[in-house]
Amino acid sequence: MNGKKLLYIETFGCQMNDRDSEIMRQLLAKAYEPTDVIGAADAIIVNTCSIRDKAEQKAYSLLGALRKRKRDKPDLIIAATGCVAQQEGARMLSRMPHVDLVVGPQNIYQLPELFDKARQFRQGIVATEMARSFHIPPFLPSLQQGNPHKRFVTIMQGCNNFCTYCIVPYTRGREISRKPEDILAEITHLAAGGVKEVTLLGQNVNSYGNDHPVGSRTSFASLLRRVTEIKGLERVRFTTSNPKDLSEELMQCFTDLAKLCPHFHLPVQSGSNAILQRMNRKYTIEHYLDRVAKLRGCCPEIALTTDIIVGFPDETEQDFQATMALIEKVRYHSAFSFKYSNRPPAKSCQFADSVGREEKERRLAVLQALQQQITLERNREYLGRRLELMVEGESRAAEGQWSGRSVTNHIVNFESQVALVPGQLVQAVIREACLHSLRGELSM
Ligand code: 5AD
Ligand code: SF4
């Protein structure tokens, strides 16, 4: 025993939250070591997401279930972090009095002091202040904890776009970009420690640097160029982009930068211009399709994925059919699709949520059936092709069964009697295409 207590973290939501969970683990590492067993934990962090109704309900139901654990183990520290915590603040404490700490995304850096206070005073503490001038502190990730071969790197926080359905500007605040030097130092440190792949994270990476003084700005495309020059890195990815300001300079990177993976997540949300306008997306479908064509011109093998909302207020059957037509036109490699839900204080809550639950479900099912068929057809396009894979790991279920990821972000399962190392690059010829994965044969 090293005298350390045990910390359990449950993470909901986006990759930004995954990265924040890593940071919290590291910040608390002096006093706590991680555990996967919630029942053994001396402290539990629930890192919440409020993007959709369902995500928020999940976080609340886990937090609710912790009431009994706290009764049985009064010393247990329970913290709610992330977007629901930010949004609810003190309200969360009145609803969940067994919670000790409510901490917003900008406040996680104070976690060690907050934990000390929580242990000392044993009364609910709320830390959800958001500052306009907040800067994500330079922070070198731990090489001992976390995935050894691939990592997320947050390059900016917040969002200025105010899409009418979206809660993010309220929970994560306005856009704040990290300094390029801090980002490059973080990635250099990771690469020197053996990390082979990084994913740069931001709500809208295209506007990276726009909040820095004119004259000393680095665009996202130039940041990407500098990241791909870091020694030891094999692959670079990023997410997410708003199609309205997807620049020519960024598209050109897909032609020029060998380490930039040819996968682009380009959320469209709807195929109807009327709905896009009410969503305040600030682009038309014509503009979107033009970007898609240009991207494919820059990089013919690029895999496109997207996000779609069905049942936005006043979405007619015709609007929905326009979304279906768009899917057929673009033929995405895959898509995340959601039923619209009100997320107060997002502006769309002022519109009547006019599409009924059953109709939303019907539209979602029809859309997902079409997308699944296209995903399968897309996956079959890889049959017989030789792909470079970055090894993810061995299957827990069966010895000798491994999985890897292609540059286009496809999971490929294969057999290898030789032990491999996560992060290693291998070649495989694709022999089978399923909906969620491909199957390949190692080829030297
Ligand atoms: N209702 C349904 N889906 C939503 N998304 C964001 N807000 C809502 C909402 N209120 C979806 C969008 C976004 C993805 C992360 O979640 O498609 O791109
Ligand atoms: Fe969820 Fe959005 Fe917050 Fe990520 S930023 S945790 S997706 S609400």
Coordinates of C-alpha atoms in Angstrom, one line a residue, residues 11-302:
T11 CA -17.1 10.3 -18.3
F12 CA -20.0 11.2 -20.4
G13 CA -20.1 13.3 -23.6
C14 CA -17.4 14.4 -26.0
Q15 CA -13.7 13.9 -26.4
M16 CA -13.2 17.2 -24.7
N17 CA -14.7 15.7 -21.6
D18 CA -12.4 12.6 -22.0
R19 CA -9.4 14.9 -22.1
D20 CA -10.7 16.8 -19.0
S21 CA -11.1 13.5 -17.2
E22 CA -7.4 12.7 -17.9
I23 CA -6.4 16.2 -16.6
M24 CA -8.4 15.7 -13.4
R25 CA -6.9 12.3 -12.8
Q26 CA -3.4 13.8 -13.2
L27 CA -4.2 16.8 -11.0
L28 CA -5.3 14.5 -8.2
A29 CA -2.5 12.0 -8.7
K30 CA -0.6 13.0 -5.6
A31 CA -3.4 11.8 -3.3
Y32 CA -5.4 9.4 -5.5
E33 CA -4.7 6.6 -7.9
P34 CA -7.3 5.5 -10.4
T35 CA -9.6 2.6 -10.0
D36 CA -12.2 1.0 -12.4
V37 CA -14.2 -0.4 -9.4
I38 CA -16.7 2.2 -8.3
G39 CA -17.4 0.3 -5.1
A40 CA -13.8 0.6 -4.0
A41 CA -13.5 4.3 -4.6
D42 CA -12.8 6.9 -1.9
A43 CA -13.7 9.7 -4.4
I44 CA -16.0 9.6 -7.4
I45 CA -16.1 12.2 -10.2
V46 CA -19.1 12.2 -12.6
N47 CA -18.0 14.2 -15.6
T48 CA -21.3 15.1 -17.2
C49 CA -22.6 16.1 -20.6
S50 CA -25.7 18.2 -21.4
I51 CA -25.7 18.2 -25.2
R52 CA -28.9 16.2 -25.4
D53 CA -31.6 15.4 -23.0
K54 CA -30.6 11.7 -22.8
A55 CA -27.0 12.5 -21.8
E56 CA -28.1 14.7 -19.0
Q57 CA -30.6 12.1 -17.7
K58 CA -27.8 9.5 -17.6
A59 CA -25.6 11.7 -15.5
Y60 CA -28.4 12.5 -13.1
S61 CA -29.3 8.8 -12.7
L62 CA -25.7 7.9 -11.9
L63 CA -25.4 10.8 -9.4
G64 CA -28.7 9.8 -7.9
A65 CA -27.5 6.2 -7.4
L66 CA -24.5 7.5 -5.5
R67 CA -26.7 8.7 -2.6
K68 CA -26.8 5.2 -1.1
R69 CA -23.0 4.8 -1.4
K70 CA -22.5 8.0 0.4
R71 CA -24.8 6.9 3.2
D72 CA -22.8 3.6 3.5
K73 CA -19.4 5.4 3.3
P74 CA -19.8 9.0 4.6
D75 CA -16.1 9.9 3.9
L76 CA -16.7 9.3 0.2
I77 CA -16.1 12.5 -1.9
I78 CA -18.5 12.9 -4.8
A79 CA -17.9 15.5 -7.5
A80 CA -20.0 16.5 -10.4
T81 CA -18.0 18.2 -13.2
G82 CA -18.6 19.0 -16.8
C83 CA -21.4 20.7 -18.7
V84 CA -24.4 19.8 -16.5
A85 CA -22.4 20.9 -13.4
Q86 CA -21.7 24.2 -15.1
Q87 CA -25.2 24.8 -16.1
E88 CA -26.9 23.7 -12.9
G89 CA -24.4 25.0 -10.3
A90 CA -26.0 25.4 -6.9
R91 CA -29.3 23.9 -8.2
M92 CA -27.5 20.6 -8.5
L93 CA -26.6 20.7 -4.8
S94 CA -30.2 21.2 -3.8
R95 CA -31.3 18.4 -6.0
M96 CA -28.4 16.1 -5.0
P97 CA -27.4 17.1 -1.4
H98 CA -25.0 14.1 -1.2
V99 CA -22.8 15.7 -3.8
D100 CA -19.8 17.5 -2.3
L101 CA -18.5 19.4 -5.3
V102 CA -20.0 21.0 -8.4
V103 CA -17.2 22.1 -10.7
G104 CA -17.5 23.7 -14.2
P105 CA -15.1 22.8 -17.1
Q106 CA -13.0 26.0 -16.6
N107 CA -12.6 25.3 -12.9
I108 CA -11.1 21.8 -13.0
Y109 CA -7.6 23.2 -12.5
Q110 CA -8.6 24.1 -8.9
L111 CA -9.6 20.5 -8.2
P112 CA -6.8 19.7 -5.6
E113 CA -7.7 22.7 -3.5
L114 CA -11.4 22.0 -3.9
F115 CA -11.0 18.4 -2.8
D116 CA -9.1 19.6 0.3
K117 CA -11.9 22.0 1.1
A118 CA -14.5 19.4 0.6
R119 CA -12.7 17.0 3.0
Q120 CA -12.3 19.7 5.6
F121 CA -15.7 21.4 5.6
R122 CA -18.0 18.6 4.5
Q123 CA -20.5 21.0 2.8
G124 CA -21.4 21.4 -0.8
I125 CA -19.0 23.6 -2.8
V126 CA -19.8 25.1 -6.2
A127 CA -17.1 26.3 -8.5
T128 CA -18.6 27.4 -11.8
E129 CA -17.2 30.9 -12.4
M130 CA -16.4 31.5 -16.1
A131 CA -13.9 34.2 -17.0
R132 CA -13.7 35.8 -20.4
S133 CA -9.9 35.9 -20.1
F134 CA -9.5 32.4 -18.9
H135 CA -6.5 30.5 -20.3
I136 CA -6.1 26.8 -20.3
P137 CA -2.9 26.6 -18.3
P138 CA 0.2 25.0 -20.0
F139 CA -0.1 21.5 -18.7
L140 CA 2.1 18.5 -19.7
P141 CA 0.2 15.3 -19.8
S142 CA 1.3 12.4 -17.7
L143 CA 3.0 9.7 -19.8
Q144 CA 2.4 7.0 -17.1
Q145 CA -1.4 7.5 -17.1
G146 CA -3.6 7.4 -20.2
N147 CA -3.4 5.7 -23.6
P148 CA 0.2 5.1 -24.5
H149 CA -0.1 5.5 -28.2
K150 CA -2.8 8.1 -28.9
R151 CA -4.0 11.2 -27.1
F152 CA -6.5 14.1 -27.3
V153 CA -5.1 17.6 -27.1
T154 CA -7.5 20.4 -26.4
I155 CA -6.5 23.4 -28.6
M156 CA -9.5 25.7 -27.7
Q157 CA -12.5 25.8 -25.5
G158 CA -16.0 27.2 -26.0
C159 CA -18.0 28.3 -29.0
N160 CA -19.2 31.6 -30.4
N161 CA -21.6 30.3 -33.0
F162 CA -24.8 30.1 -31.1
C163 CA -26.6 27.5 -33.2
T164 CA -30.1 27.8 -31.9
Y165 CA -30.4 24.2 -30.6
C166 CA -27.0 24.1 -28.9
I167 CA -26.2 24.5 -25.2
V168 CA -22.4 24.5 -25.6
P169 CA -21.9 28.3 -25.7
Y170 CA -23.7 28.4 -22.3
T171 CA -21.7 25.6 -20.7
R172 CA -18.3 26.1 -22.2
G173 CA -18.4 29.8 -22.7
R174 CA -16.9 31.9 -25.6
E175 CA -14.1 30.6 -27.7
I176 CA -10.7 30.7 -26.1
S177 CA -7.7 29.4 -28.0
R178 CA -4.6 28.1 -26.3
K179 CA -1.3 29.5 -27.3
P180 CA 0.4 27.6 -30.2
E181 CA 3.6 27.3 -28.1
D182 CA 1.7 25.5 -25.3
I183 CA 0.0 23.2 -27.7
L184 CA 3.2 22.4 -29.6
A185 CA 5.1 21.8 -26.3
E186 CA 2.4 19.4 -25.1
I187 CA 2.5 17.4 -28.3
T188 CA 6.3 17.4 -28.4
H189 CA 6.3 16.0 -24.9
L190 CA 3.7 13.3 -25.9
A191 CA 5.6 12.3 -29.0
A192 CA 8.9 12.1 -27.1
G193 CA 7.1 9.7 -24.7
G194 CA 6.1 7.4 -27.5
V195 CA 2.7 8.7 -28.5
K196 CA 2.1 8.1 -32.2
E197 CA -1.3 9.8 -32.8
V198 CA -2.9 13.0 -31.6
T199 CA -6.4 14.4 -32.1
L200 CA -6.7 18.2 -31.8
L201 CA -9.9 19.2 -30.1
G202 CA -12.1 22.2 -30.3
Q203 CA -15.8 23.0 -30.8
N204 CA -14.9 24.8 -34.0
V205 CA -11.3 24.4 -34.8
N206 CA -11.6 26.6 -37.9
S207 CA -11.8 29.6 -35.8
Y208 CA -8.7 28.7 -33.8
G209 CA -6.7 31.8 -33.0
N210 CA -9.4 34.3 -33.9
D211 CA -9.4 35.5 -30.3
H212 CA -5.6 36.2 -30.3
P213 CA -4.3 39.7 -31.2
V214 CA -4.3 40.5 -34.9
G215 CA -0.7 40.3 -36.1
S216 CA 0.3 37.4 -33.8
R217 CA -2.4 35.0 -34.9
T218 CA -1.7 31.4 -36.0
S219 CA -4.4 30.0 -38.2
F220 CA -5.6 26.4 -37.6
A221 CA -4.1 25.3 -40.9
S222 CA -0.6 26.7 -39.9
L223 CA -0.9 25.1 -36.4
L224 CA -1.7 21.8 -38.1
R225 CA 1.4 22.1 -40.4
R226 CA 3.6 22.7 -37.3
V227 CA 2.0 19.8 -35.5
T228 CA 2.7 17.4 -38.3
E229 CA 6.4 18.3 -38.2
I230 CA 6.8 17.0 -34.7
K231 CA 9.3 14.1 -34.6
G232 CA 7.9 10.7 -33.7
L233 CA 4.2 11.5 -34.5
E234 CA 2.7 9.3 -37.2
R235 CA -0.9 10.5 -37.4
V236 CA -2.8 13.7 -36.7
R237 CA -6.5 14.1 -36.6
F238 CA -8.8 16.9 -35.5
T239 CA -12.5 17.6 -34.6
T240 CA -14.9 19.5 -35.0
S241 CA -15.4 21.9 -37.8
N242 CA -18.3 24.2 -38.7
P243 CA -18.8 24.0 -42.5
K244 CA -19.5 27.8 -42.7
D245 CA -15.8 28.7 -42.1
L246 CA -14.0 25.7 -43.6
S247 CA -11.1 27.5 -45.3
E248 CA -9.3 26.7 -48.6
E249 CA -6.1 26.8 -46.5
L250 CA -7.4 23.9 -44.3
M251 CA -8.6 21.8 -47.2
Q252 CA -5.2 22.2 -48.9
C253 CA -3.6 20.6 -45.8
F254 CA -5.2 17.3 -46.9
T255 CA -3.2 17.4 -50.1
D256 CA 0.0 18.6 -48.5
L257 CA 0.4 16.9 -45.1
A258 CA 1.1 13.2 -45.3
K259 CA 0.5 12.7 -41.5
L260 CA -2.9 14.3 -41.6
C261 CA -5.5 11.5 -41.6
P262 CA -7.9 11.7 -44.5
H263 CA -11.1 11.7 -42.3
F264 CA -13.3 14.8 -41.9
H265 CA -16.1 15.1 -39.5
L266 CA -18.3 17.8 -41.1
P267 CA -21.6 18.2 -39.2
V268 CA -24.4 19.2 -41.6
Q269 CA -27.4 19.0 -39.1
S270 CA -30.1 19.2 -41.8
G271 CA -30.5 19.0 -45.6
S272 CA -33.0 21.8 -45.7
N273 CA -32.0 25.5 -46.1
A274 CA -35.1 26.7 -44.2
I275 CA -34.1 24.5 -41.2
L276 CA -30.4 25.5 -41.4
Q277 CA -31.4 29.1 -41.3
R278 CA -33.6 28.6 -38.2
M279 CA -30.7 26.6 -36.7
N280 CA -28.5 29.7 -37.3
R281 CA -25.9 27.5 -39.0
K282 CA -25.0 30.4 -41.4
Y283 CA -24.4 28.2 -44.5
T284 CA -26.7 26.8 -47.2
I285 CA -26.7 23.2 -48.5
E286 CA -25.2 24.6 -51.8
H287 CA -22.2 25.9 -49.9
Y288 CA -21.9 22.7 -47.9
L289 CA -21.9 20.6 -51.1
D290 CA -19.3 22.9 -52.6
R291 CA -17.0 22.3 -49.6
V292 CA -17.6 18.5 -49.9
A293 CA -16.6 18.6 -53.6
K294 CA -13.5 20.7 -52.9
L295 CA -12.4 18.5 -50.0
R296 CA -12.8 15.4 -52.3
G297 CA -10.8 17.3 -54.9
C298 CA -8.0 17.9 -52.4
C299 CA -8.1 14.4 -51.2
P300 CA -10.1 11.8 -53.2
E301 CA -9.8 9.1 -50.5
I302 CA -11.1 11.3 -47.7

